[in-house]
Short mmCIF file of C-alpha atoms in Angstrom, two decimals:
data_model
loop_
_atom_site.label_atom_id
_atom_site.label_comp_id
_atom_site.label_asym_id
_atom_site.label_seq_id
_atom_site.Cartn_x
_atom_site.Cartn_y
_atom_site.Cartn_z
CA MET A 1 -14.00 28.07 8.38
CA ARG A 2 -16.24 27.01 12.10
CA SER A 3 -15.77 28.23 14.81
CA SER A 4 -13.97 25.22 15.73
CA PRO A 5 -12.95 23.88 12.93
CA TYR A 6 -11.79 19.44 13.59
CA LEU A 7 -11.10 17.32 10.11
CA LEU A 8 -11.95 14.32 9.83
CA GLY A 9 -9.90 11.49 8.22
CA ILE A 10 -11.01 7.42 7.39
CA ASP A 11 -9.16 5.05 5.97
CA ILE A 12 -10.55 2.35 4.42
CA GLY A 13 -8.46 -0.80 3.95
CA THR A 14 -7.94 -4.16 2.41
CA SER A 15 -9.59 -6.27 6.46
CA SER A 16 -10.31 -2.88 8.26
CA THR A 17 -10.71 1.41 8.47
CA LYS A 18 -9.81 3.70 10.51
CA GLY A 19 -10.17 6.74 11.10
CA VAL A 20 -8.65 9.90 13.31
CA LEU A 21 -10.64 13.04 14.51
CA ILE A 22 -8.17 15.73 15.09
CA ASP A 23 -8.20 19.38 16.04
CA VAL A 24 -5.65 22.83 14.46
CA ARG A 25 -3.13 21.82 16.33
CA GLY A 26 -2.78 18.18 14.56
CA ASN A 27 -4.08 16.91 17.53
CA VAL A 28 -5.52 12.88 17.60
CA LEU A 29 -8.93 14.45 19.24
CA ALA A 30 -10.55 10.06 18.89
CA GLU A 31 -9.09 7.38 16.86
CA ALA A 32 -11.78 4.29 15.97
CA ALA A 33 -11.33 1.10 13.27
CA VAL A 34 -13.76 -1.21 12.71
CA GLU A 35 -13.50 -4.73 10.24
CA HIS A 36 -14.65 -5.87 7.23
CA ASP A 37 -14.76 -9.37 5.44
CA ILE A 38 -11.97 -9.64 1.73
CA ARG A 39 -14.39 -12.07 -0.63
CA VAL A 40 -11.72 -15.26 -2.34
CA LEU A 41 -13.84 -16.64 -4.93
CA LYS A 42 -11.66 -18.51 -5.59
CA PRO A 43 -7.16 -18.41 -5.81
CA GLY A 44 -6.83 -14.66 -7.45
CA TRP A 45 -10.41 -13.93 -7.27
CA VAL A 46 -10.69 -11.26 -4.92
CA GLU A 47 -13.67 -9.10 -3.76
CA GLN A 48 -15.98 -6.75 -1.47
CA ASP A 49 -19.01 -5.18 -1.08
CA PRO A 50 -18.68 -1.40 -1.68
CA ASP A 51 -21.97 -0.52 0.44
CA GLU A 52 -20.97 -2.59 3.27
CA CYS A 53 -17.22 -2.94 3.42
CA TYR A 54 -16.59 1.40 2.34
CA TRP A 55 -20.03 2.56 2.90
CA ARG A 56 -20.99 0.76 5.98
CA ASP A 57 -17.29 1.30 7.05
CA PHE A 58 -17.11 4.68 7.20
CA LYS A 59 -21.09 5.79 8.21
CA ILE A 60 -19.89 3.95 11.63
CA ILE A 61 -16.73 5.15 11.99
CA ALA A 62 -17.89 9.20 11.96
CA LYS A 63 -20.72 8.49 14.60
CA THR A 64 -18.22 7.36 15.87
CA LEU A 65 -15.43 9.28 16.29
CA MET A 66 -18.29 12.10 17.50
CA ALA A 67 -18.93 10.56 19.92
CA LYS A 68 -15.70 9.77 22.17
CA ALA A 69 -14.94 13.52 21.14
CA ASN A 70 -17.68 14.44 22.59
CA ILE A 71 -18.29 16.57 19.44
CA THR A 72 -21.81 17.57 17.21
CA PRO A 73 -20.95 17.68 13.19
CA ASN A 74 -21.07 21.20 12.70
CA GLU A 75 -17.86 21.72 14.31
CA ILE A 76 -16.73 19.32 11.34
CA ALA A 77 -14.58 21.91 8.57
CA GLY A 78 -13.50 19.52 6.56
CA ILE A 79 -13.19 15.47 5.56
CA GLY A 80 -10.41 13.32 3.65
CA ILE A 81 -10.97 9.80 2.61
CA SER A 82 -7.98 7.56 1.70
CA GLY A 83 -7.86 3.87 0.33
CA LEU A 84 -6.34 0.69 -1.20
CA SER A 85 -6.35 0.75 -4.60
CA PRO A 86 -6.51 -0.05 -7.29
CA VAL A 87 -10.55 -1.20 -7.22
CA ILE A 88 -12.82 -1.32 -9.68
CA VAL A 89 -16.41 0.20 -8.19
CA PRO A 90 -19.01 -0.66 -11.17
CA ILE A 91 -22.23 1.60 -10.76
CA ASP A 92 -24.95 3.14 -12.76
CA ARG A 93 -26.99 5.98 -12.61
CA ALA A 94 -28.20 6.19 -9.84
CA GLY A 95 -25.21 5.36 -8.05
CA ASN A 96 -26.41 1.64 -7.25
CA VAL A 97 -23.78 -0.89 -7.30
CA ILE A 98 -23.44 -3.56 -9.93
CA ARG A 99 -21.00 -5.73 -8.93
CA PRO A 100 -18.98 -6.23 -6.28
CA ALA A 101 -15.34 -4.60 -6.25
CA LEU A 102 -12.84 -5.69 -7.33
CA ILE A 103 -9.86 -5.46 -4.97
CA TYR A 104 -5.89 -4.74 -6.55
CA SER A 105 -4.51 -8.44 -4.56
CA ASP A 106 -7.56 -9.76 -7.57
CA ARG A 107 -6.12 -11.30 -10.63
CA ARG A 108 -8.59 -12.73 -13.33
CA ALA A 109 -6.91 -9.97 -15.69
CA VAL A 110 -3.61 -12.17 -16.52
CA ASN A 111 -4.84 -12.71 -20.53
CA GLU A 112 -5.88 -8.61 -20.43
CA SER A 113 -2.30 -7.64 -19.43
CA LYS A 114 -0.76 -9.92 -21.49
CA MET A 115 -2.33 -8.83 -24.39
CA VAL A 116 -1.40 -4.81 -23.91
CA THR A 117 1.75 -6.53 -24.16
CA GLU A 118 1.41 -8.68 -27.30
CA LYS A 119 -0.42 -5.62 -29.19
CA LEU A 120 1.95 -2.97 -27.60
CA GLY A 121 5.01 -4.43 -26.29
CA LEU A 122 6.47 -4.33 -22.99
CA GLU A 123 9.18 -2.01 -23.47
CA GLN A 124 5.99 1.12 -25.04
CA VAL A 125 3.70 -0.21 -21.95
CA ILE A 126 6.29 1.07 -19.43
CA LYS A 127 7.27 3.77 -20.86
CA ILE A 128 3.32 5.00 -21.69
CA THR A 129 2.20 4.07 -18.23
CA GLY A 130 5.43 4.21 -16.19
CA ASN A 131 4.47 0.37 -14.75
CA ILE A 132 4.44 -3.13 -15.49
CA PRO A 133 1.73 -4.41 -17.48
CA ASP A 134 0.01 -6.60 -14.27
CA PRO A 135 -3.37 -7.51 -13.03
CA TYR A 136 -2.68 -5.18 -10.40
CA PHE A 137 -3.28 -2.46 -12.27
CA GLY A 138 -6.77 -0.58 -12.38
CA GLY A 139 -7.17 -0.37 -16.58
CA TYR A 140 -6.45 -4.20 -16.40
CA LYS A 141 -8.64 -5.17 -14.28
CA LEU A 142 -11.27 -2.74 -16.04
CA ILE A 143 -10.38 -4.18 -19.17
CA TRP A 144 -11.03 -7.78 -18.14
CA TYR A 145 -14.90 -6.27 -17.09
CA MET A 146 -15.21 -5.63 -19.72
CA ARG A 147 -14.60 -8.19 -21.72
CA ASN A 148 -16.16 -11.20 -19.85
CA GLU A 149 -19.11 -9.20 -18.37
CA PRO A 150 -20.99 -7.37 -20.89
CA GLU A 151 -24.33 -7.16 -19.88
CA ASN A 152 -23.11 -5.58 -16.32
CA TYR A 153 -20.00 -3.04 -18.20
CA ARG A 154 -23.21 -2.39 -20.63
CA LYS A 155 -25.36 -1.00 -17.27
CA THR A 156 -22.01 0.75 -15.98
CA TRP A 157 -22.09 4.37 -16.13
CA LYS A 158 -18.43 5.32 -14.04
CA VAL A 159 -16.55 2.88 -11.81
CA LEU A 160 -14.62 4.23 -9.36
CA ASN A 161 -11.52 4.03 -6.38
CA ALA A 162 -12.78 2.05 -3.29
CA GLU A 163 -12.96 5.76 -1.45
CA LYS A 164 -14.17 7.49 -4.60
CA TYR A 165 -17.68 5.55 -4.14
CA VAL A 166 -17.84 7.11 -0.46
CA ILE A 167 -17.31 10.52 -1.56
CA LEU A 168 -19.95 9.94 -4.47
CA LYS A 169 -22.55 8.83 -1.78
CA LEU A 170 -21.87 11.81 0.18
CA THR A 171 -21.55 14.51 -2.40
CA GLY A 172 -22.98 12.86 -4.88
CA GLU A 173 -19.82 13.59 -7.65
CA ALA A 174 -17.66 10.97 -9.44
CA VAL A 175 -14.42 11.53 -8.71
CA ILE A 176 -10.60 10.01 -9.02
CA ASP A 177 -7.51 12.29 -7.89
CA ARG A 178 -3.82 11.58 -9.36
CA SER A 179 -2.26 9.49 -7.74
CA THR A 180 -5.44 6.80 -7.57
CA ALA A 181 -5.83 8.18 -11.54
CA THR A 182 -1.85 6.57 -12.06
CA LEU A 183 -2.76 3.23 -10.65
CA TYR A 184 -5.33 2.39 -13.75
CA ALA A 185 -2.34 1.80 -15.37
CA PRO A 186 -2.52 1.16 -19.12
CA TYR A 187 -4.99 4.23 -19.47
CA TYR A 188 -3.07 6.64 -17.58
CA ASP A 189 -0.44 7.88 -20.02
CA TRP A 190 2.19 8.76 -16.85
CA ARG A 191 4.62 11.12 -20.07
CA LEU A 192 1.53 13.02 -20.56
CA GLN A 193 0.04 12.74 -16.85
CA ARG A 194 -3.52 12.54 -18.30
CA TRP A 195 -5.49 9.78 -20.30
CA SER A 196 -4.65 7.81 -23.08
CA GLU A 197 -7.26 8.05 -25.40
CA GLU A 198 -5.11 6.09 -28.38
CA ILE A 199 -4.90 3.49 -26.08
CA SER A 200 -8.76 3.04 -25.19
CA SER A 201 -9.20 2.48 -28.69
CA MET A 202 -6.97 0.03 -28.78
CA VAL A 203 -7.98 -2.53 -26.21
CA GLY A 204 -11.42 -0.89 -27.53
CA GLY A 205 -13.10 1.32 -24.85
CA GLY A 206 -13.44 1.45 -21.75
CA LEU A 207 -12.34 5.01 -20.50
CA GLU A 208 -15.49 6.57 -20.80
CA LEU A 209 -16.27 4.77 -17.83
CA LEU A 210 -14.24 6.89 -15.95
CA PRO A 211 -14.07 9.81 -13.68
CA ASP A 212 -12.91 12.76 -15.94
CA LYS A 213 -11.02 15.29 -13.96
CA ILE A 214 -8.84 14.20 -12.46
CA CYS A 215 -8.57 15.47 -9.85
CA GLU A 216 -5.26 16.74 -6.90
CA SER A 217 -6.22 15.07 -3.73
CA CYS A 218 -6.78 17.90 -1.26
CA GLU A 219 -8.96 19.45 -4.03
CA ILE A 220 -12.83 19.98 -2.99
CA VAL A 221 -14.44 17.94 -5.11
CA GLY A 222 -18.06 18.11 -3.64
CA TYR A 223 -20.73 19.11 -0.06
CA VAL A 224 -22.13 16.42 1.70
CA THR A 225 -25.26 16.20 0.85
CA ARG A 226 -28.72 16.04 2.66
CA GLU A 227 -29.07 12.79 1.98
CA ALA A 228 -26.27 11.70 3.27
CA ALA A 229 -26.22 14.08 6.37
CA ALA A 230 -29.03 12.13 7.47
CA GLU A 231 -27.86 8.67 6.86
CA SER A 232 -24.06 10.04 7.86
CA GLY A 233 -24.50 12.04 11.23
CA LEU A 234 -22.54 14.97 9.34
CA ILE A 235 -24.80 17.75 8.85
CA GLU A 236 -25.34 18.54 4.70
CA GLY A 237 -22.19 21.23 3.07
CA ILE A 238 -18.89 19.53 4.82
CA PRO A 239 -16.10 20.20 1.93
CA VAL A 240 -15.18 16.27 1.08
CA ILE A 241 -11.48 16.31 -0.32
CA ALA A 242 -10.31 13.79 -2.84
CA GLY A 243 -8.28 12.08 -0.91
CA GLY A 244 -6.07 9.42 -2.22
CA VAL A 245 -3.81 6.38 -2.60
CA ASP A 246 -4.04 5.21 1.81
CA ALA A 247 0.01 4.52 0.94
CA LEU A 248 0.81 8.27 0.09
CA ALA A 249 -1.96 9.57 2.65
CA SER A 250 0.08 7.22 5.30
CA ALA A 251 3.57 8.43 3.29
CA TYR A 252 2.74 11.94 4.35
CA SER A 253 1.34 11.18 7.78
CA VAL A 254 4.90 11.10 8.45
CA GLY A 255 6.15 13.73 6.23
CA VAL A 256 7.61 12.29 3.07
CA ILE A 257 7.31 15.38 1.44
CA SER A 258 10.59 16.46 -0.73
CA GLU A 259 12.43 14.54 -2.61
CA GLY A 260 14.37 11.24 -1.46
CA ASP A 261 12.40 11.49 1.49
CA SER A 262 11.30 7.52 2.13
CA VAL A 263 8.99 6.03 5.20
CA PHE A 264 8.57 1.94 4.99
CA THR A 265 6.19 0.32 6.38
CA TYR A 266 6.96 -3.02 9.15
CA GLY A 267 3.48 -4.20 8.43
CA THR A 268 1.93 -7.88 7.37
CA THR A 269 2.86 -6.90 3.67
CA SER A 270 5.39 -3.89 3.08
CA CYS A 271 5.40 -0.62 0.87
CA TRP A 272 8.75 1.07 0.87
CA LEU A 273 8.01 4.40 -0.89
CA VAL A 274 9.64 7.22 -1.78
CA ALA A 275 9.29 10.72 -3.46
CA THR A 276 10.17 12.76 -5.91
CA SER A 277 9.74 16.15 -7.76
CA LYS A 278 9.16 14.71 -11.31
CA PRO A 279 7.19 11.83 -12.60
CA MET A 280 9.77 9.05 -13.16
CA TYR A 281 10.28 5.63 -13.67
CA GLU A 282 11.82 2.39 -13.66
CA PRO A 283 12.61 1.63 -17.93
CA ARG A 284 12.06 -2.60 -16.85
CA GLY A 285 8.78 -1.57 -14.28
CA ARG A 286 10.44 -3.40 -10.91
CA LEU A 287 9.03 -0.06 -9.31
CA ILE A 288 5.08 0.94 -9.40
CA ALA A 289 5.61 5.47 -10.74
CA VAL A 290 2.50 7.07 -8.74
CA GLY A 291 1.82 10.00 -8.58
CA HIS A 292 1.94 11.41 -4.76
CA VAL A 293 -1.36 13.15 -2.45
CA ILE A 294 0.81 16.36 -2.74
CA PRO A 295 0.29 18.76 -5.68
CA GLY A 296 3.72 18.64 -7.81
CA LYS A 297 4.85 15.73 -5.93
CA TYR A 298 5.30 11.99 -7.01
CA ALA A 299 6.74 8.42 -6.20
CA LEU A 300 8.61 5.77 -6.65
CA ALA A 301 7.01 2.32 -4.67
CA GLY A 302 8.14 -0.63 -3.72
CA ALA A 303 5.04 -3.50 -3.02
CA ILE A 304 6.80 -6.72 -1.08
CA ASN A 305 3.71 -9.36 0.27
CA THR A 306 4.81 -11.33 2.60
CA THR A 307 7.06 -9.39 5.44
CA GLY A 308 5.60 -9.21 9.18
CA ALA A 309 3.33 -12.15 7.81
CA LEU A 310 7.06 -13.97 8.01
CA LEU A 311 6.66 -13.56 11.26
CA ARG A 312 3.49 -14.39 12.27
CA TRP A 313 3.42 -17.58 10.13
CA PHE A 314 6.87 -18.31 12.33
CA ARG A 315 5.01 -17.49 15.44
CA ASP A 316 2.22 -19.88 14.57
CA ASN A 317 4.26 -23.11 13.47
CA PHE A 318 7.03 -22.97 15.65
CA GLY A 319 6.87 -20.46 18.44
CA HIS A 320 3.84 -21.69 20.49
CA ILE A 321 6.27 -21.78 23.62
CA GLU A 322 6.74 -18.07 23.22
CA LYS A 323 2.87 -17.51 22.63
CA SER A 324 2.07 -19.61 25.66
CA PHE A 325 4.59 -18.41 28.48
CA GLY A 326 3.99 -14.28 26.43
CA GLU A 327 0.20 -14.37 28.08
CA MET A 328 2.06 -15.44 31.72
CA VAL A 329 4.15 -12.97 31.69
CA ASN A 330 2.58 -10.67 29.86
CA MET A 331 4.74 -9.85 27.47
CA SER A 332 4.31 -10.36 23.14
CA ALA A 333 5.55 -13.60 21.71
CA TYR A 334 7.68 -11.45 19.29
CA GLU A 335 9.21 -9.38 21.71
CA LEU A 336 10.07 -12.81 23.47
CA LEU A 337 11.22 -14.49 19.41
CA ASP A 338 13.13 -11.30 19.12
CA MET A 339 15.09 -11.36 22.10
CA GLU A 340 15.50 -15.27 21.79
CA THR A 341 16.61 -14.16 17.93
CA GLU A 342 19.32 -10.89 19.47
CA LYS A 343 22.40 -13.54 20.32
CA ILE A 344 22.72 -14.60 16.77
CA ASN A 345 25.22 -13.74 14.51
CA PRO A 346 25.02 -10.77 10.93
CA GLY A 347 23.97 -13.40 8.46
CA SER A 348 22.20 -16.30 11.03
CA ASP A 349 25.36 -18.19 10.59
CA GLY A 350 25.39 -18.82 5.80
CA LEU A 351 21.00 -18.53 6.29
CA PHE A 352 18.64 -17.22 3.74
CA VAL A 353 15.48 -16.59 2.82
CA LEU A 354 13.72 -15.49 0.47
CA PRO A 355 10.69 -13.49 1.57
CA TYR A 356 7.80 -14.32 -1.79
CA PHE A 357 5.88 -17.24 0.94
CA LEU A 358 2.70 -15.44 -1.75
CA GLY A 359 4.60 -14.73 -5.10
CA GLU A 360 5.93 -11.15 -5.89
CA ARG A 361 5.54 -7.39 -6.85
CA THR A 362 8.03 -5.57 -7.03
CA PRO A 363 10.61 -5.35 -8.01
CA ILE A 364 10.16 -9.18 -10.12
CA TRP A 365 6.14 -8.97 -10.36
CA ASP A 366 6.20 -13.01 -10.04
CA PRO A 367 2.89 -14.65 -8.63
CA ASP A 368 4.36 -18.38 -8.47
CA ALA A 369 7.32 -17.02 -7.11
CA ARG A 370 7.59 -19.17 -4.03
CA GLY A 371 10.06 -19.14 -0.21
CA LEU A 372 12.33 -20.03 0.12
CA ILE A 373 14.64 -21.24 3.26
CA PHE A 374 18.54 -21.66 1.91
CA GLY A 375 21.56 -22.96 3.78
CA LEU A 376 20.34 -25.62 6.93
CA THR A 377 22.29 -27.24 8.53
CA LEU A 378 22.19 -28.90 11.22
CA GLY A 379 23.90 -26.83 13.57
CA HIS A 380 21.20 -24.34 12.89
CA THR A 381 17.71 -23.33 15.53
CA ARG A 382 14.53 -21.67 15.55
CA ALA A 383 16.31 -18.43 16.39
CA HIS A 384 19.02 -18.96 13.47
CA VAL A 385 15.76 -19.53 10.92
CA TYR A 386 13.62 -16.04 12.76
CA LYS A 387 16.40 -14.26 12.27
CA ALA A 388 16.94 -14.66 8.11
CA LEU A 389 13.37 -14.52 7.89
CA MET A 390 13.88 -10.72 9.19
CA GLU A 391 16.97 -10.58 7.38
CA ALA A 392 15.33 -11.04 3.98
CA VAL A 393 13.04 -8.22 4.81
CA GLY A 394 15.79 -6.08 4.73
CA TYR A 395 17.61 -7.43 1.87
CA ALA A 396 14.13 -7.34 -0.41
CA LEU A 397 14.48 -3.60 0.92
CA LYS A 398 17.82 -2.86 -0.49
CA GLN A 399 17.03 -4.11 -4.15
CA HIS A 400 14.75 -1.56 -4.02
CA ILE A 401 16.60 1.31 -2.18
CA GLU A 402 19.44 -0.22 -4.39
CA ILE A 403 16.92 0.69 -8.01
CA VAL A 404 16.53 3.91 -6.88
CA GLN A 405 19.78 4.42 -6.48
CA GLY A 406 20.69 3.90 -10.09
CA LEU A 407 17.39 6.50 -11.11
CA GLY A 408 20.16 9.07 -9.75
CA ILE A 409 17.21 9.32 -6.60
CA GLU A 410 19.54 10.31 -3.82
CA VAL A 411 18.04 8.80 -0.78
CA LYS A 412 18.18 10.91 2.85
CA LYS A 413 15.96 9.07 5.31
CA ILE A 414 13.54 6.21 6.35
CA ILE A 415 10.87 6.90 7.98
CA ALA A 416 10.15 3.17 9.65
CA VAL A 417 5.46 2.94 10.19
CA ASN A 418 3.69 0.19 12.14
CA GLY A 419 4.13 -2.19 13.97
CA GLY A 420 6.08 -4.36 13.71
CA ALA A 421 8.45 -1.18 13.36
CA LYS A 422 7.91 -1.32 17.12
CA SER A 423 10.45 -3.69 17.28
CA LYS A 424 14.56 -2.71 17.59
CA LEU A 425 15.66 -5.97 17.32
CA TRP A 426 14.34 -5.33 13.87
CA ARG A 427 14.68 -1.63 12.86
CA GLN A 428 18.91 -2.75 13.37
CA ILE A 429 18.45 -5.39 11.69
CA ILE A 430 17.33 -3.23 8.55
CA SER A 431 19.50 -0.29 8.88
CA ASP A 432 22.46 -3.29 9.64
CA ILE A 433 21.44 -4.61 5.68
CA THR A 434 20.57 -1.13 3.84
CA GLY A 435 23.20 1.84 5.28
CA PHE A 436 20.33 3.85 6.45
CA ASP A 437 19.75 5.45 9.24
CA GLN A 438 15.37 5.03 10.71
CA PHE A 439 13.77 7.42 12.12
CA PHE A 440 10.15 5.34 14.54
CA ILE A 441 8.41 7.34 15.04
CA LYS A 442 5.99 6.34 18.00
CA GLY A 443 2.01 6.37 17.64
CA ALA A 444 1.98 7.08 14.33
CA ARG A 445 -1.34 6.77 12.73
CA GLY A 446 -0.87 6.45 9.49
CA ALA A 447 -2.63 7.63 6.82
CA PRO A 448 -6.05 8.78 8.31
CA TYR A 449 -3.69 10.96 10.46
CA GLY A 450 -2.46 12.48 6.98
CA ASP A 451 -6.02 12.59 5.81
CA ALA A 452 -7.79 14.70 8.06
CA PHE A 453 -4.58 16.90 7.08
CA LEU A 454 -4.91 17.13 4.01
CA ALA A 455 -8.49 17.74 4.83
CA GLY A 456 -7.09 20.98 7.09
CA VAL A 457 -5.15 22.13 4.14
CA SER A 458 -7.57 22.57 2.08
CA VAL A 459 -10.28 24.08 4.12
CA GLY A 460 -7.43 26.43 6.14
CA VAL A 461 -7.45 25.61 8.97
CA PHE A 462 -3.57 24.79 8.22
CA LYS A 463 -1.62 26.75 6.28
CA LYS A 464 0.57 24.55 3.40
CA PHE A 465 1.53 21.32 3.09
CA GLU A 466 4.78 20.76 5.70
CA ASP A 467 3.08 21.68 8.61
CA ILE A 468 2.21 17.78 9.39
CA LYS A 469 5.84 18.34 10.89
CA PHE A 470 5.18 20.21 13.39
CA SER A 471 2.61 17.37 14.61
CA LEU A 472 5.04 14.89 14.94
CA ASN A 473 6.33 12.81 17.66
CA PRO A 474 9.92 12.68 18.80
CA MET A 475 11.54 10.73 16.30
CA GLU A 476 13.88 6.93 17.58
CA LYS A 477 16.64 7.03 15.67
CA THR A 478 18.20 3.78 14.39
CA GLU A 479 21.89 3.48 12.68
CA PRO A 480 23.86 0.66 10.91
CA ASN A 481 26.15 -0.84 12.53
CA ARG A 482 28.98 -0.56 10.03
CA LYS A 483 30.61 -3.69 10.48
CA ASN A 484 27.84 -5.27 9.81
CA TYR A 485 27.08 -3.66 6.98
CA GLU A 486 30.17 -4.95 5.11
CA ILE A 487 28.87 -8.48 6.38
CA TYR A 488 25.52 -8.15 5.25
CA SER A 489 27.00 -6.32 2.13
CA LYS A 490 28.75 -9.90 1.32
CA LEU A 491 25.89 -11.84 1.67
CA PHE A 492 23.57 -9.64 -0.53
CA LYS A 493 25.31 -10.82 -3.48
CA ILE A 494 23.88 -14.25 -2.61
CA TYR A 495 20.78 -12.84 -1.86
CA GLU A 496 20.28 -11.95 -5.18
CA LYS A 497 21.25 -14.83 -6.97
CA LEU A 498 18.74 -16.81 -4.95
CA TYR A 499 15.60 -16.30 -6.81
CA GLU A 500 17.50 -16.78 -10.99
CA SER A 501 18.39 -19.88 -9.50
CA SER A 502 15.77 -21.71 -7.97
CA LYS A 503 13.25 -19.84 -11.17
CA PRO A 504 13.48 -22.73 -12.71
CA CYS A 505 12.86 -25.56 -10.33
CA LEU A 506 9.71 -23.32 -9.47
CA ASP A 507 8.41 -22.74 -12.75
CA LEU A 508 8.69 -27.02 -13.02
CA LEU A 509 6.73 -27.64 -9.91
CA LYS A 510 4.47 -25.11 -11.60
CA SER A 511 3.70 -27.41 -15.09
CA LEU A 512 3.42 -30.33 -12.83
CA GLN A 513 0.21 -28.56 -10.65
CA ILE A 514 1.42 -29.84 -8.11
CA SER A 515 -1.76 -28.76 -5.56
CA GLU A 516 -1.13 -25.51 -3.04
CA VAL A 517 -1.89 -25.15 0.56
#
């Protein structure tokens, strides 16, 4: 360990890469971010260039952080990297990318998901993999690749996740960690916690392209090579850990380790993740079963496609006054909309929103689901609609919490993170609907911080994983209003029926093949 060690943590996201540099006390010395593109070839086909989006970003951020913190590369004791997951990056034996990466939001493997379901049966697929068969998961993307691009497939030596491609460039090692492997259904056997040769044989191969060893996220898997050092501005020999799924690294960054601890991300989309002490899955596949970045820990996750995106949609289409006035008084349009919305009664006077503006993942796994505004009257205003959008996210979260509670897990607390959590009003609405206290950590850096701290534990800078809790900023607590909770509990019963009631009409709309925006 170096005399004055610093830890580098970098997270590769969907549209940007972020990084932090921390010291031995967990203090952030510098942070940086760089944006990158996604390519939507056609609806449901989403790709990225691994060299341009992943490796380029890493090099820029590593150099930027060292310059900002005014440190030399020989002072970096370890590197942790997380990334968007699951992603398919096919490489040849020389480490060259064969085709653009298929990212998690790519939906082209619909037929492959159906094929596996038909061969095994839905119940058996969920029992083996812990997850519902869906194009979201990396294994189904790999099967699509095998069946549809055989020439490229024959050239492929391994397929890697986004951050694992960067690790390959840094160390020359092709690896996968446990948290990422669990998202490569159907190849990962959730019961046995290993790759399934039986599934690979059934679908005609694919397993040979996945890294042989499944590592723990904190495991040192290699060291920066001379070539990588010259290209990245680092030095040869820095330890690099396996890293893992960005959502799990983010959860770790705010101390979600013990069973029942949970985190809710108030982002453009949202993930609610609850830690468990043993591998568990939801028998109907309504949640995502995933390994934690902490050894011996697991998690169940809910993925809500549109949350902050709903408020942005409203702001951009109906909040022109707030946007203009906000610029004049140095306030955000969201702050002004919150002020207008505070006056609206809980339940928005009978107005409901289904938040499926981009289809939905958990708990319904329906890419054809659509948003719905229900209960409108001439007495409703813009503020009613805005509050109903906020409440829709609360109802969606409550659905996930009740599913987890049905599995016998006691949810202890919810930690609120990301930009949307700055809204005290929204946090209050969410707490009133769910009945849970929320704890907002100001200045939380998310996944990059978790990556850096995890690397610190691995190289001995920090003693144990739980030490991260000592570095967290004070939490701002939001308690539910019990009277409002009782009102929302009654209204939630209506919300739960809206999707199933409207689904026949959505199916009819799809059959008519009306062009969509």
